[in-house]
Amino acid sequence: MMETQGRDKQLFEQAHRAIVEGRLFLNPDFSRDTYIRLCLINKNGVARLMRKYAGTNLNGYINGLRLEYASALLRKDSDMPIKAVAMDSGFKNLRTFYRLFIHKYGMTPTKYKETHL
């Protein structure tokens, strides 16, 4: 059992590094299949790793990375349009970006940009 937990944690950390360092989360088509290829595990394994080490599902994990990237863009480039920030951060849909951004940061991306200049 301990050996499996150690292996799972190692798999998660290895995939996390690859996703972050390779900026794979910016690909709007990142999917469970992409993650499965990174970790060489099955779909049930993906769900288990996400629950245990990210505290969410795969979509929540990837969107969290995208939101962190978007907030950094908003702080760094005040002239960048919100739609460009959303698309550059890997979101396909502007409404989804706004909804998730407000949920995480408690304000719209525009307000966030204003308060972090």
Protein backbone atom coordinates (compact mmCIF):
# COMPACT_ATOMS: atom_id res chain seq x y z
CA MET A 1 0.00 0.00 0.00
CA MET A 2 2.74 2.50 0.97
CA GLU A 3 4.65 1.59 -2.16
CA THR A 4 1.57 2.41 -4.29
CA GLN A 5 1.12 5.75 -2.51
CA GLY A 6 4.74 6.65 -3.11
CA ARG A 7 4.45 5.68 -6.74
CA ASP A 8 1.20 7.67 -7.11
CA LYS A 9 2.74 10.77 -5.57
CA GLN A 10 5.78 10.44 -7.81
CA LEU A 11 3.52 10.06 -10.87
CA PHE A 12 1.50 13.14 -9.91
CA GLU A 13 4.60 15.26 -9.26
CA GLN A 14 6.23 14.12 -12.49
CA ALA A 15 3.11 14.96 -14.51
CA HIS A 16 2.67 18.28 -12.66
CA ARG A 17 6.24 19.31 -13.54
CA ALA A 18 5.73 18.34 -17.19
CA ILE A 19 2.43 20.25 -17.35
CA VAL A 20 3.78 23.39 -15.70
CA GLU A 21 7.28 23.50 -17.21
CA GLY A 22 5.98 22.61 -20.67
CA ARG A 23 3.00 24.96 -20.20
CA LEU A 24 0.79 22.14 -21.44
CA PHE A 25 -2.16 23.63 -19.51
CA LEU A 26 -2.22 26.52 -22.02
CA ASN A 27 -3.39 24.12 -24.71
CA PRO A 28 -7.18 24.51 -24.85
CA ASP A 29 -7.41 20.89 -25.99
CA PHE A 30 -5.61 19.48 -22.94
CA SER A 31 -7.62 16.44 -21.91
CA ARG A 32 -7.69 13.38 -19.74
CA ASP A 33 -6.12 11.48 -22.65
CA THR A 34 -3.19 13.93 -22.60
CA TYR A 35 -2.76 13.29 -18.88
CA ILE A 36 -3.03 9.53 -19.36
CA ARG A 37 -0.20 9.67 -21.93
CA LEU A 38 1.95 11.70 -19.51
CA CYS A 39 1.47 9.33 -16.58
CA LEU A 40 0.88 6.08 -18.41
CA ILE A 41 -2.11 5.31 -16.18
CA ASN A 42 -5.75 4.57 -16.86
CA LYS A 43 -8.67 7.01 -16.50
CA ASN A 44 -9.50 5.75 -13.00
CA GLY A 45 -5.91 6.43 -12.01
CA VAL A 46 -6.21 10.01 -13.25
CA ALA A 47 -9.27 10.61 -11.07
CA ARG A 48 -7.55 9.06 -8.06
CA LEU A 49 -4.37 11.12 -8.47
CA MET A 50 -6.30 14.36 -8.95
CA ARG A 51 -8.51 13.79 -5.91
CA LYS A 52 -5.61 12.83 -3.71
CA TYR A 53 -2.90 15.31 -4.72
CA ALA A 54 -4.74 18.23 -6.33
CA GLY A 55 -7.93 18.10 -4.26
CA THR A 56 -10.07 18.44 -7.36
CA ASN A 57 -10.77 16.78 -10.70
CA LEU A 58 -8.60 17.13 -13.80
CA ASN A 59 -10.61 20.06 -15.19
CA GLY A 60 -10.40 21.89 -11.87
CA TYR A 61 -6.66 21.29 -11.71
CA ILE A 62 -5.98 22.49 -15.27
CA ASN A 63 -8.31 25.47 -14.91
CA GLY A 64 -6.56 26.40 -11.66
CA LEU A 65 -3.22 26.51 -13.48
CA ARG A 66 -4.81 28.55 -16.26
CA LEU A 67 -6.27 31.03 -13.78
CA GLU A 68 -2.90 31.50 -12.07
CA TYR A 69 -1.35 32.16 -15.47
CA ALA A 70 -4.15 34.59 -16.39
CA SER A 71 -3.77 36.52 -13.14
CA ALA A 72 -0.02 36.84 -13.80
CA LEU A 73 -0.75 38.15 -17.31
CA LEU A 74 -3.21 40.69 -15.90
CA ARG A 75 -0.63 41.93 -13.40
CA LYS A 76 2.15 42.04 -15.98
CA ASP A 77 0.46 43.48 -19.08
CA SER A 78 -2.21 46.05 -18.30
CA ASP A 79 -2.80 46.78 -22.00
CA MET A 80 -3.69 43.21 -22.88
CA PRO A 81 -7.41 42.79 -23.63
CA ILE A 82 -9.28 40.41 -21.30
CA LYS A 83 -10.29 38.18 -24.21
CA ALA A 84 -6.61 37.81 -25.20
CA VAL A 85 -5.72 36.96 -21.60
CA ALA A 86 -8.42 34.27 -21.55
CA MET A 87 -7.38 32.75 -24.87
CA ASP A 88 -3.64 32.93 -24.09
CA SER A 89 -4.37 31.17 -20.78
CA GLY A 90 -5.95 28.19 -22.53
CA PHE A 91 -9.64 29.01 -22.18
CA LYS A 92 -11.81 28.35 -25.22
CA ASN A 93 -14.80 30.23 -23.85
CA LEU A 94 -14.77 33.78 -22.45
CA ARG A 95 -17.85 33.19 -20.28
CA THR A 96 -16.22 30.17 -18.66
CA PHE A 97 -13.09 32.23 -18.01
CA TYR A 98 -15.10 35.00 -16.34
CA ARG A 99 -17.13 32.56 -14.25
CA LEU A 100 -14.08 30.67 -12.99
CA PHE A 101 -12.06 33.85 -12.48
CA ILE A 102 -14.78 35.47 -10.36
CA HIS A 103 -15.18 32.26 -8.35
CA LYS A 104 -11.44 32.08 -7.59
CA TYR A 105 -10.58 35.76 -7.12
CA GLY A 106 -13.93 37.25 -6.07
CA MET A 107 -13.88 39.89 -8.79
CA THR A 108 -13.93 40.25 -12.56
CA PRO A 109 -10.67 40.12 -14.51
CA THR A 110 -11.09 43.84 -15.29
CA LYS A 111 -11.43 44.73 -11.61
CA TYR A 112 -8.49 42.46 -10.76
CA LYS A 113 -6.38 44.25 -13.36
CA GLU A 114 -7.35 47.65 -11.92
CA THR A 115 -6.51 46.64 -8.35
CA HIS A 116 -3.15 45.10 -9.27
CA LEU A 117 -1.61 47.90 -11.35
